[in-house]
Coordinates of C-alpha atoms and ligand atoms in Angstrom, one line a residue:
M863 CA 0.5 7.7 30.2
T864 CA -0.3 4.8 28.0
N865 CA 0.5 3.4 24.6
P866 CA -2.8 4.0 22.6
L867 CA -2.2 1.6 19.8
Y868 CA -0.8 -1.2 22.0
D869 CA -3.5 -0.8 24.5
A870 CA -6.3 -1.0 21.9
L871 CA -5.0 -3.5 19.4
F872 CA -2.8 -5.9 21.4
A873 CA -3.2 -5.6 25.2
P874 CA -6.8 -7.1 25.2
H875 CA -5.4 -10.3 23.7
E876 CA -2.7 -10.9 26.3
G877 CA -2.8 -14.5 27.6
K878 CA -5.7 -15.4 25.3
S879 CA -5.5 -18.8 23.5
S880 CA -7.9 -17.6 20.8
P881 CA -6.6 -18.2 17.2
F882 CA -4.9 -15.2 15.6
L883 CA -2.9 -16.4 12.6
L884 CA -3.9 -19.5 10.6
L885 CA -0.9 -20.4 8.5
A886 CA -0.5 -22.1 5.2
G887 CA 0.9 -25.4 6.6
G888 CA -2.1 -25.7 8.8
S889 CA -0.6 -24.5 12.1
I890 CA -2.3 -21.9 14.2
L891 CA -0.7 -19.1 16.2
S892 CA -2.8 -18.0 19.1
H893 CA -3.0 -14.4 20.2
A894 CA -1.0 -15.3 23.4
A895 CA 1.8 -17.0 21.4
F896 CA 2.0 -14.1 19.0
L897 CA 2.3 -11.6 21.8
E898 CA 5.0 -13.6 23.4
M899 CA 6.9 -13.3 20.1
V900 CA 6.2 -9.6 20.2
D901 CA 7.7 -9.2 23.7
R902 CA 10.9 -11.1 22.8
M903 CA 11.2 -9.0 19.6
A904 CA 10.7 -5.7 21.5
N905 CA 13.4 -6.8 24.0
A906 CA 15.7 -7.6 21.0
L907 CA 15.1 -4.1 19.5
T908 CA 15.9 -2.5 22.8
A909 CA 19.0 -4.7 23.2
L910 CA 20.1 -3.4 19.7
G911 CA 19.9 0.2 21.1
A912 CA 16.5 1.3 19.8
V913 CA 14.7 3.8 22.0
P914 CA 11.2 5.4 21.6
G915 CA 11.0 7.5 18.4
D916 CA 13.8 5.6 16.6
R917 CA 12.9 4.4 13.1
V918 CA 13.1 0.6 12.4
A919 CA 13.3 0.0 8.7
A920 CA 12.0 -3.5 7.6
H921 CA 12.7 -5.0 4.2
V922 CA 11.4 -8.4 5.1
M923 CA 9.1 -11.0 3.5
K924 CA 5.7 -11.6 4.9
S925 CA 5.7 -13.9 8.0
P926 CA 4.3 -14.0 11.5
Q927 CA 7.6 -12.8 12.7
A928 CA 7.5 -9.8 10.3
L929 CA 4.1 -8.9 11.8
A930 CA 5.5 -9.4 15.3
L931 CA 8.2 -6.8 14.3
Y932 CA 5.5 -4.3 13.6
A933 CA 3.8 -5.0 16.9
A934 CA 7.2 -4.9 18.7
C935 CA 7.8 -1.4 17.3
V936 CA 4.4 -0.2 18.5
K937 CA 5.1 -1.7 22.0
S938 CA 8.6 -0.3 22.2
G939 CA 7.5 3.1 21.0
T940 CA 9.7 2.9 17.9
V941 CA 8.5 3.9 14.5
F942 CA 7.9 1.1 12.0
L943 CA 9.1 1.7 8.5
P944 CA 8.1 -1.1 6.2
L945 CA 9.6 -1.3 2.7
N946 CA 8.3 -3.0 -0.4
T947 CA 10.0 -6.4 -0.7
S948 CA 10.8 -5.8 -4.4
Y949 CA 12.9 -2.7 -3.8
T950 CA 16.5 -3.0 -5.0
P951 CA 19.5 -1.9 -2.9
R952 CA 19.6 1.3 -5.0
E953 CA 16.1 2.2 -3.8
L954 CA 16.6 1.1 -0.2
D955 CA 19.7 3.3 0.2
Y956 CA 17.4 6.4 0.0
F957 CA 14.8 5.2 2.5
V958 CA 17.3 4.0 5.2
G959 CA 19.4 7.2 4.8
D960 CA 16.5 9.7 4.6
S961 CA 14.7 8.2 7.7
A962 CA 18.0 7.9 9.6
A963 CA 16.8 4.5 10.7
K964 CA 18.4 3.1 13.9
I965 CA 17.8 -0.5 12.9
F966 CA 17.6 -1.9 9.4
V967 CA 16.1 -5.4 9.2
C968 CA 16.7 -7.1 5.9
D969 CA 16.3 -10.5 4.4
P970 CA 19.3 -12.8 5.1
S971 CA 19.8 -13.3 1.3
E972 CA 20.5 -9.6 0.8
E973 CA 22.6 -8.9 3.8
A974 CA 25.8 -8.6 1.8
A975 CA 24.2 -6.4 -0.8
V976 CA 22.9 -3.8 1.7
H977 CA 25.8 -4.0 4.1
D978 CA 27.3 -0.8 2.7
I979 CA 24.0 1.1 3.1
A980 CA 24.0 0.2 6.8
M981 CA 27.6 1.2 7.2
R982 CA 27.1 4.6 5.5
T983 CA 23.9 5.5 7.3
G984 CA 24.9 4.1 10.7
A985 CA 21.9 1.8 10.9
H986 CA 22.3 -1.4 12.8
L987 CA 21.8 -4.3 10.3
T988 CA 20.0 -7.4 11.4
T989 CA 18.1 -10.1 9.4
L990 CA 14.8 -11.8 9.3
G991 CA 13.8 -14.3 6.5
A992 CA 10.5 -15.5 5.1
D993 CA 10.9 -18.6 7.3
G994 CA 11.1 -16.4 10.4
L995 CA 14.8 -17.1 10.9
G996 CA 17.6 -14.6 11.0
S997 CA 19.9 -12.8 13.4
L998 CA 16.9 -10.7 14.7
T999 CA 14.9 -13.8 15.7
E1000 CA 18.1 -15.5 17.1
L1001 CA 18.5 -12.5 19.4
A1002 CA 14.8 -12.4 20.2
E1003 CA 14.9 -16.1 21.3
T1004 CA 17.5 -15.2 24.0
Q1005 CA 15.2 -12.5 25.4
E1006 CA 12.5 -12.6 28.1
P1007 CA 8.8 -13.0 26.9
N1008 CA 7.7 -9.9 28.7
F1009 CA 8.2 -6.3 27.9
K1010 CA 6.6 -3.2 29.4
A1011 CA 4.8 -1.2 26.7
Q1012 CA 6.5 2.2 26.4
P1013 CA 4.4 5.2 27.0
R1014 CA 3.3 7.1 23.9
S1015 CA 0.7 9.8 23.2
L1016 CA -1.9 9.8 20.4
N1017 CA 0.2 12.4 18.6
D1018 CA 3.4 10.3 18.6
L1019 CA 4.5 8.5 15.4
A1020 CA 3.7 4.8 15.1
A1021 CA 4.8 4.4 11.5
L1022 CA 6.6 6.0 8.6
L1023 CA 5.5 4.9 5.2
Y1024 CA 7.2 6.2 2.1
T1025 CA 5.1 7.1 -0.9
S1026 CA 6.6 8.2 -4.2
G1027 CA 6.2 11.8 -5.4
T1028 CA 5.7 13.7 -8.6
T1029 CA 9.2 15.1 -8.3
G1030 CA 10.6 11.6 -8.3
R1031 CA 11.7 11.9 -4.6
S1032 CA 9.8 9.6 -2.2
K1033 CA 8.1 11.2 0.8
G1034 CA 7.8 9.6 4.2
A1035 CA 4.3 9.9 5.5
M1036 CA 4.3 10.3 9.3
L1037 CA 1.4 8.3 10.8
T1038 CA 0.5 8.7 14.4
H1039 CA -1.1 6.4 16.9
E1040 CA -4.3 8.5 16.6
N1041 CA -4.3 8.2 12.7
L1042 CA -4.1 4.4 12.8
L1043 CA -6.3 3.9 15.8
S1044 CA -9.2 6.2 14.7
N1045 CA -9.2 4.6 11.3
A1046 CA -9.2 1.0 12.7
K1047 CA -12.1 1.9 15.0
S1048 CA -14.2 3.4 12.1
L1049 CA -13.6 0.4 9.8
V1050 CA -14.4 -2.3 12.4
E1051 CA -17.7 -0.5 12.9
A1052 CA -18.4 0.3 9.3
W1053 CA -17.7 -3.2 8.1
R1054 CA -19.1 -5.0 11.2
F1055 CA -16.0 -7.0 12.0
T1056 CA -16.2 -9.1 15.2
R1057 CA -14.1 -11.8 16.9
D1058 CA -16.0 -14.4 14.9
D1059 CA -14.5 -13.2 11.6
V1060 CA -11.8 -15.0 9.8
L1061 CA -10.1 -12.7 7.2
L1062 CA -8.3 -14.2 4.2
H1063 CA -5.1 -12.1 4.2
A1064 CA -3.2 -12.4 0.9
L1065 CA -2.0 -8.8 0.7
P1066 CA 1.6 -7.6 1.4
I1067 CA 2.2 -6.2 4.9
F1068 CA 4.4 -3.3 3.9
H1069 CA 1.5 -1.0 2.8
T1070 CA -1.5 0.6 4.3
H1071 CA -3.9 -1.9 2.9
G1072 CA -2.4 -5.1 4.2
L1073 CA -0.9 -3.7 7.3
F1074 CA -3.3 -1.1 8.7
V1075 CA -6.6 -1.8 7.0
A1076 CA -6.5 -5.6 7.2
T1077 CA -4.3 -6.3 10.3
N1078 CA -5.3 -3.4 12.6
V1079 CA -8.9 -4.0 11.9
M1080 CA -8.6 -7.7 12.8
L1081 CA -6.6 -7.0 15.9
L1082 CA -9.2 -4.6 17.1
A1083 CA -12.1 -6.9 16.3
G1084 CA -10.3 -9.9 17.9
G1085 CA -10.8 -12.2 15.0
A1086 CA -8.4 -14.5 13.1
M1087 CA -6.5 -14.2 9.8
I1088 CA -5.7 -16.9 7.2
F1089 CA -2.2 -15.4 6.7
L1090 CA -0.9 -16.3 3.2
P1091 CA 2.6 -15.2 2.1
K1092 CA 1.1 -13.8 -1.2
F1093 CA -1.9 -13.9 -3.5
D1094 CA -1.8 -17.2 -5.2
V1095 CA -5.2 -17.8 -6.9
E1096 CA -5.3 -21.6 -6.2
T1097 CA -4.4 -21.2 -2.6
V1098 CA -6.9 -18.4 -2.1
M1099 CA -9.7 -20.5 -3.7
A1100 CA -8.7 -23.5 -1.4
Q1101 CA -8.9 -21.2 1.7
L1102 CA -12.0 -19.2 0.9
P1103 CA -14.5 -21.7 2.3
K1104 CA -12.8 -21.2 5.7
A1105 CA -13.0 -17.4 5.6
T1106 CA -15.7 -14.9 6.4
A1107 CA -14.1 -11.9 4.7
M1108 CA -11.4 -10.9 2.2
M1109 CA -9.7 -7.6 1.4
G1110 CA -8.0 -7.2 -1.9
V1111 CA -6.9 -5.0 -4.8
P1112 CA -8.9 -5.3 -8.0
T1113 CA -6.4 -7.7 -9.5
F1114 CA -7.4 -10.2 -6.8
Y1115 CA -11.0 -10.1 -8.1
T1116 CA -10.2 -10.2 -11.8
R1117 CA -7.8 -13.2 -11.3
L1118 CA -10.5 -15.1 -9.3
L1119 CA -13.0 -14.4 -12.1
E1120 CA -10.7 -15.9 -14.6
E1121 CA -10.8 -19.2 -12.8
K1122 CA -13.6 -21.5 -14.1
Q1123 CA -13.8 -23.3 -10.8
F1124 CA -14.4 -20.1 -8.9
S1125 CA -18.1 -20.2 -8.0
S1126 CA -20.6 -19.4 -5.2
D1127 CA -19.8 -22.8 -3.8
L1128 CA -16.5 -21.4 -2.5
T1129 CA -18.1 -18.3 -1.0
T1130 CA -21.1 -19.5 1.0
N1131 CA -19.3 -18.9 4.3
M1132 CA -18.2 -15.4 3.2
R1133 CA -20.0 -12.3 4.5
L1134 CA -17.8 -9.6 2.9
F1135 CA -15.5 -8.9 0.0
I1136 CA -13.7 -5.5 0.1
S1137 CA -11.7 -3.9 -2.7
G1138 CA -9.5 -0.9 -2.7
S1139 CA -6.1 0.7 -3.6
A1140 CA -7.0 1.1 -7.3
P1141 CA -10.2 1.5 -9.2
L1142 CA -12.5 -1.5 -9.4
L1143 CA -14.1 -1.6 -12.8
A1144 CA -17.9 -1.6 -12.6
E1145 CA -17.8 -4.5 -15.0
T1146 CA -15.7 -6.6 -12.5
H1147 CA -18.2 -5.6 -9.7
K1148 CA -21.1 -6.9 -11.8
K1149 CA -19.4 -10.1 -13.0
F1150 CA -18.4 -10.9 -9.4
E1151 CA -22.0 -10.5 -8.2
L1152 CA -23.3 -12.6 -11.0
R1153 CA -20.8 -15.4 -10.2
T1154 CA -21.0 -15.4 -6.4
G1155 CA -24.1 -13.4 -5.4
H1156 CA -21.7 -11.0 -3.4
R1157 CA -21.6 -7.3 -4.1
I1158 CA -18.0 -6.2 -3.5
L1159 CA -17.7 -3.3 -1.1
E1160 CA -15.3 -0.7 -2.6
R1161 CA -13.6 1.8 -0.4
Y1162 CA -11.0 4.5 -1.0
G1163 CA -8.0 5.7 0.8
M1164 CA -4.3 6.6 0.7
T1165 CA -1.1 6.1 2.7
E1166 CA -1.4 9.7 4.0
T1167 CA -5.0 9.4 5.1
S1168 CA -5.7 5.7 5.6
M1169 CA -9.3 5.1 4.7
T1170 CA -11.4 8.0 3.8
T1171 CA -14.6 6.8 2.1
S1172 CA -16.5 3.5 2.0
N1173 CA -19.5 2.0 0.4
P1174 CA -22.1 1.2 3.0
Y1175 CA -22.3 -2.3 4.6
D1176 CA -26.1 -2.3 4.8
A1177 CA -27.3 0.0 2.1
E1178 CA -26.5 -0.1 -1.6
R1179 CA -22.9 -0.8 -2.6
R1180 CA -22.8 1.1 -5.9
A1181 CA -20.4 -0.1 -8.6
G1182 CA -18.0 2.5 -9.9
T1183 CA -18.2 4.5 -6.6
V1184 CA -16.2 4.5 -3.4
G1185 CA -19.2 5.4 -1.2
F1186 CA -19.4 8.0 1.6
P1187 CA -16.9 9.6 3.9
L1188 CA -16.3 7.5 7.1
P1189 CA -17.6 9.0 10.4
G1190 CA -15.5 11.9 11.6
V1191 CA -13.9 12.4 8.1
K1192 CA -14.8 15.6 6.3
I1193 CA -14.3 15.8 2.5
K1194 CA -14.7 18.5 0.0
V1195 CA -14.1 18.9 -3.8
C1196 CA -12.1 21.9 -4.9
D1197 CA -11.0 23.5 -8.1
A1198 CA -7.4 22.5 -9.0
Q1199 CA -6.4 26.0 -9.8
T1200 CA -8.4 28.3 -7.5
N1201 CA -9.0 25.9 -4.6
A1202 CA -12.6 27.1 -4.5
E1203 CA -15.1 24.5 -3.4
M1204 CA -17.0 23.0 -6.4
P1205 CA -20.8 22.8 -6.6
M1206 CA -22.3 19.3 -6.1
G1207 CA -21.8 17.0 -9.1
E1208 CA -18.8 18.8 -10.5
I1209 CA -15.3 17.3 -10.9
G1210 CA -12.5 18.7 -8.7
V1211 CA -9.7 17.6 -6.4
L1212 CA -10.6 15.7 -3.3
W1213 CA -9.6 17.3 0.0
V1214 CA -9.8 15.3 3.3
R1215 CA -9.7 16.3 6.9
G1216 CA -10.0 14.2 10.0
P1217 CA -8.2 12.2 12.7
N1218 CA -7.1 9.8 9.9
V1219 CA -5.0 12.5 8.2
F1220 CA -1.2 12.1 8.7
K1221 CA 1.0 14.5 10.5
G1222 CA 3.1 15.5 7.5
Y1223 CA 6.1 14.4 5.4
W1224 CA 9.2 13.4 7.2
N1225 CA 11.8 16.2 7.0
M1226 CA 9.8 18.0 4.2
P1227 CA 8.2 21.0 5.8
E1228 CA 7.6 22.7 2.4
K1229 CA 6.1 19.7 0.7
T1230 CA 3.9 19.3 3.8
R1231 CA 2.7 22.9 3.6
E1232 CA 1.8 22.5 0.0
E1233 CA -0.4 19.4 0.5
L1234 CA -1.5 19.6 4.1
R1235 CA -3.1 22.9 4.7
A1236 CA -3.1 24.9 8.0
D1237 CA -6.9 24.2 8.4
G1238 CA -6.1 20.4 8.5
F1239 CA -7.3 19.6 4.9
F1240 CA -5.0 17.3 2.9
I1241 CA -5.1 17.7 -0.9
T1242 CA -5.2 14.2 -2.2
G1243 CA -4.5 14.9 -5.9
D1244 CA -7.4 12.5 -6.8
L1245 CA -10.1 13.9 -9.0
C1246 CA -13.6 13.1 -7.9
L1247 CA -17.2 14.2 -7.9
I1248 CA -20.0 13.6 -5.4
D1249 CA -23.3 12.6 -6.9
E1250 CA -26.8 13.7 -5.8
H1251 CA -27.0 10.7 -3.4
G1252 CA -23.7 11.6 -1.8
Y1253 CA -21.7 8.7 -3.3
V1254 CA -18.1 9.7 -4.2
H1255 CA -16.8 8.8 -7.6
I1256 CA -13.0 8.8 -8.2
V1257 CA -12.9 9.8 -11.8
G1258 CA -9.1 10.3 -12.4
R1259 CA -5.9 11.7 -11.0
G1260 CA -4.6 15.2 -11.0
K1261 CA -1.2 13.8 -10.2
D1262 CA 1.0 12.0 -12.8
L1263 CA 0.7 8.6 -11.3
I1264 CA 0.3 5.0 -12.5
I1265 CA -1.3 2.3 -10.3
S1266 CA -0.3 -1.2 -11.3
G1267 CA -1.9 -4.1 -9.3
G1268 CA -2.4 -1.7 -6.4
Y1269 CA 1.2 -0.4 -6.4
N1270 CA 1.8 3.3 -7.1
I1271 CA 4.4 4.2 -9.7
Y1272 CA 5.4 7.9 -10.2
P1273 CA 6.5 8.3 -13.9
K1274 CA 9.0 10.9 -12.9
E1275 CA 11.0 8.5 -10.8
V1276 CA 11.2 6.0 -13.7
E1277 CA 12.0 8.7 -16.2
M1278 CA 14.8 10.0 -14.0
F1279 CA 16.3 6.5 -13.9
L1280 CA 15.9 5.9 -17.7
D1281 CA 17.4 9.3 -18.5
S1282 CA 20.5 8.4 -16.6
L1283 CA 21.2 5.3 -18.8
P1284 CA 23.9 5.5 -21.5
G1285 CA 22.6 6.6 -24.9
V1286 CA 19.3 7.9 -23.6
K1287 CA 18.6 11.5 -24.3
E1288 CA 15.2 11.7 -22.7
S1289 CA 12.2 9.6 -21.8
A1290 CA 8.5 9.8 -21.1
V1291 CA 6.7 7.2 -19.0
V1292 CA 2.9 6.7 -19.1
G1293 CA 0.4 4.2 -17.9
A1294 CA -1.6 2.0 -20.3
P1295 CA -4.6 -0.2 -19.5
H1296 CA -3.4 -3.7 -18.6
P1297 CA -5.7 -6.7 -18.4
D1298 CA -4.2 -8.1 -15.1
F1299 CA -2.7 -5.1 -13.3
G1300 CA -5.3 -2.5 -14.4
E1301 CA -2.6 -0.3 -15.6
S1302 CA 1.1 -0.9 -16.5
V1303 CA 4.2 1.0 -17.4
V1304 CA 5.1 2.1 -21.0
A1305 CA 8.4 4.0 -21.6
I1306 CA 9.0 6.0 -24.6
L1307 CA 12.7 6.9 -25.2
V1308 CA 14.7 9.1 -27.4
A1309 CA 18.3 8.2 -28.1
E1310 CA 21.2 10.7 -27.8
D1311 CA 22.5 12.0 -31.1
G1312 CA 24.5 9.2 -32.7
A1313 CA 23.6 6.6 -30.1
R1314 CA 21.7 3.4 -30.7
I1315 CA 19.4 2.1 -28.0
D1316 CA 17.0 -0.8 -28.1
A1317 CA 14.2 -2.1 -25.8
A1318 CA 16.0 -5.3 -24.8
T1319 CA 19.2 -3.5 -23.6
I1320 CA 17.1 -0.9 -21.7
E1321 CA 15.1 -3.7 -20.1
A1322 CA 18.2 -5.5 -19.0
Q1323 CA 19.6 -2.3 -17.5
T1324 CA 16.5 -1.7 -15.3
K1325 CA 16.7 -5.2 -13.8
D1326 CA 19.1 -4.5 -10.9
D1327 CA 18.0 -1.0 -10.0
L1328 CA 14.3 -0.7 -10.4
A1329 CA 11.7 -2.7 -8.3
G1330 CA 9.9 -5.2 -10.6
F1331 CA 6.5 -3.5 -10.5
K1332 CA 8.1 -0.2 -11.7
R1333 CA 9.9 -1.6 -14.7
P1334 CA 8.4 -0.7 -18.1
R1335 CA 6.6 -3.6 -19.6
H1336 CA 6.6 -2.0 -23.0
I1337 CA 9.5 0.1 -24.3
E1338 CA 9.3 2.1 -27.5
V1339 CA 12.2 4.2 -29.1
V1340 CA 11.1 7.2 -31.0
A1341 CA 12.8 10.1 -32.9
E1342 CA 11.3 12.7 -30.7
L1343 CA 8.6 13.2 -28.0
P1344 CA 5.5 15.1 -28.8
R1345 CA 5.5 18.5 -27.2
N1346 CA 3.2 21.5 -27.0
T1347 CA 4.1 25.0 -27.9
M1348 CA 5.4 25.5 -24.3
G1349 CA 7.8 22.6 -24.8
K1350 CA 5.9 20.3 -22.4
V1351 CA 5.7 16.6 -23.3
Q1352 CA 2.2 15.8 -24.4
K1353 CA 1.5 12.8 -22.2
N1354 CA -2.1 12.6 -23.1
Q1355 CA -1.1 12.1 -26.7
L1356 CA 1.3 9.3 -25.7
R1357 CA -1.4 7.6 -23.5
E1358 CA -3.7 7.6 -26.5
Q1359 CA -1.0 6.3 -28.8
F1360 CA 0.0 3.4 -26.6
A1361 CA -3.4 2.7 -25.1
D1362 CA -3.7 -0.7 -26.7
V1363 CA -0.2 -2.2 -26.3
F1364 CA -1.0 -4.6 -23.5
Q1365 CA -4.4 -5.5 -24.8
L1366 CA -2.9 -6.2 -28.2
A1367 CA -0.1 -8.2 -26.6
Q1368 CA -2.7 -10.5 -25.0
D1369 CA -4.7 -11.1 -28.2
Ligands
MLC89 C1 4.3 -8.1 -9.2 N1 4.7 -7.7 -10.4 C2 4.1 -6.6 -10.8 C3 3.2 -6.4 -9.7 N2 3.3 -7.3 -8.7 N3 4.1 -5.9 -11.9 C4 3.3 -4.9 -12.0 N4 2.4 -4.5 -11.0 C5 2.3 -5.3 -9.9 N5 1.5 -4.9 -8.9 C6 5.8 -8.3 -11.2 C7 7.0 -8.8 -10.5 O1 8.0 -7.8 -10.4 C8 7.4 -10.0 -11.4 O2 8.1 -9.4 -12.5 C9 6.1 -10.6 -11.8 O3 5.2 -9.5 -11.7 C10 5.7 -11.7 -10.9 O4 5.8 -11.3 -9.5 P1 4.9 -11.9 -8.4 O5 5.3 -11.5 -7.1 O6 4.7 -13.4 -8.6 O7 3.5 -11.2 -8.7 P2 2.1 -11.5 -8.3 O8 2.1 -12.4 -7.1 O9 1.3 -12.0 -9.4 O10 1.6 -10.1 -7.7 C11 0.6 -9.4 -8.3 C12 -0.3 -8.9 -7.1 C13 0.6 -8.1 -6.2 C14 -1.3 -8.0 -7.7 C15 -0.9 -10.0 -6.4 O11 1.3 -7.0 -6.9 C16 -0.1 -7.5 -5.0 O12 -0.3 -8.2 -4.0 N6 -0.5 -6.3 -5.0 C17 -1.1 -5.6 -3.9 C18 -0.5 -4.2 -3.7 C19 -1.0 -3.5 -2.5 O13 -1.1 -4.1 -1.4 N7 -1.3 -2.2 -2.5 C20 -1.8 -1.5 -1.5 C21 -1.1 -0.1 -1.4 S1 -1.8 0.8 -0.1 P3 9.3 -10.1 -13.2 O14 9.6 -9.2 -14.3 O15 10.3 -10.3 -12.2 O16 8.7 -11.4 -13.7 C22 -2.9 1.9 -0.9 C23 -3.8 2.6 0.0 C24 -5.2 2.0 -0.2 O17 -2.9 2.0 -2.0 O18 -6.1 2.6 -0.6 O19 -5.2 0.8 0.1
AMP90 P1 -1.0 5.0 -2.0 O1 -0.3 6.2 -2.2 O2 -0.2 3.7 -2.3 O3 -1.6 4.9 -0.7 O4 -2.2 5.0 -3.0 C1 -3.3 5.8 -2.9 C2 -4.0 6.1 -4.2 O5 -4.6 4.9 -4.6 C3 -5.0 7.1 -4.1 O6 -4.5 8.4 -4.1 C4 -5.9 6.8 -5.3 O7 -5.4 7.4 -6.4 C5 -5.8 5.3 -5.4 N1 -7.0 4.5 -4.8 C6 -7.1 3.9 -3.6 N2 -8.3 3.4 -3.5 C7 -9.0 3.6 -4.7 C8 -10.2 3.3 -5.2 N3 -11.1 2.5 -4.5 N4 -10.5 3.7 -6.4 C9 -9.7 4.5 -7.2 N5 -8.5 4.8 -6.7 C10 -8.1 4.4 -5.5

């Protein structure tokens, strides 16, 4: 028995001095040096008591060591559970508890704040900072630089990624070795990645995009990554001439276009710009082509499915579309009420089946049955149509979801939090167009009888408990929420009413 992901992504690079990570300060980490780090880290996880199948929760900043932690989980057969770095202790409590993580790796600066979570859940707490230092790396340094890959099957879990849900409770998407490996193989081929590529990596590594799409693809192709801690437009422009490809959310592209110095001079070495995680406006696509001569390749995916569709590498990359299903992936468009398949060109909910589709939601068999059908089709909740040339257009969402700068925010979760604040009777959260993030969060609140609430107080009360990207950027207090005759809050009406708040704020 082998370890499918380790064997395909990492083992081929053992002992190779080829460059893997090109770091901000100019240093280069070779594949061999990285894999040595991985072995020490895998020994450290084992020394802390982790055995195959155990969850390792990681709330750590982006660093080579954080990436080595992912690889060490793959090699030791444990399940990697990366967590958004902006989550607050209140949010982390749920993830660590729900997953029953064996090990919880946190930033050294938050060790005291999350200590109680570890105590209560029984997770072993260890630390890893943005500089690569912490109690985990201290332990790893005392370990041998060799570790035998633990046997795993294609159907075993490699990662558990939490996605928010319409009920306000996050769901852990169980991703297998097969899910991740099949998708990486498809993407390397579809996007023609080779060992000669240098990918500019400015995405976070706690989500599908930066972790699986970007990193797994580059590991499989054998190329290198310019590994930046975050997207900083000046650093990205300075590094672009050394790269051959970049993957980003639409905000990366709109921010680049805002820079006067951003021109085709910086992109002559580039062969491919890829966008995903949120809709790329056709207008951005066109402006980018005009400025650089490059047509951005837009693709579509989800945590539960990894990548599902992609515009073609060689044929026309059509603005406003997400292209065709990847090889081996079957899609269909179904009526939201009857589930009947829709005729070509009509709008319905996108269903997906293939080796990329996850195994289900952690400890949520009912939720899994609702969304992942017995015939293997997963109901994405995205509304789409397929045009006469076969291009898929994502035209909206059947689910109540806001996507801000590539991060998903489920209004229900924010509403539940706002409703719990003193003086708040009820709330409605909607997305409004935002010039930088694509969409951002608007909260409309009603005060309890006799209570007075104001935007500034509410804003201050969200600071400690809600991750920054989820916090409302515009708060409005109203006498009552608009409702239909059934008593349901009219969110469409609120979306229309507040459609301009961020645009107006910018003017
Ligand atoms: C940061 N902030 C955001 C935000 N990111 N607010 C709304 N939406 C966002 N996306 C807030 C912070 O809380 C902070 O608020 C302030 O902005 C500055 O923080 P920052 O860290 O300096 O922000 P910045 O570096 O500008 O980050 C913006 C960004 C980043 C767009 C570069 O959010 C990003 O890298 N997004 C990528 C997300 C991603 O990888 N998604 C993939 C999901 S996988 P304050 O109040 O503290 O000042 C997926 C599947 C698929 O969707 O198909 O790929
Ligand atoms: P996540 O749950 O974070 O994986 O986000 C997945 C969601 O992002 C999808 O369900 C879509 O709504 C959205 N998404 C991803 N890529 C695209 C894209 N290219 N265009 C429009 N929406 C996208």
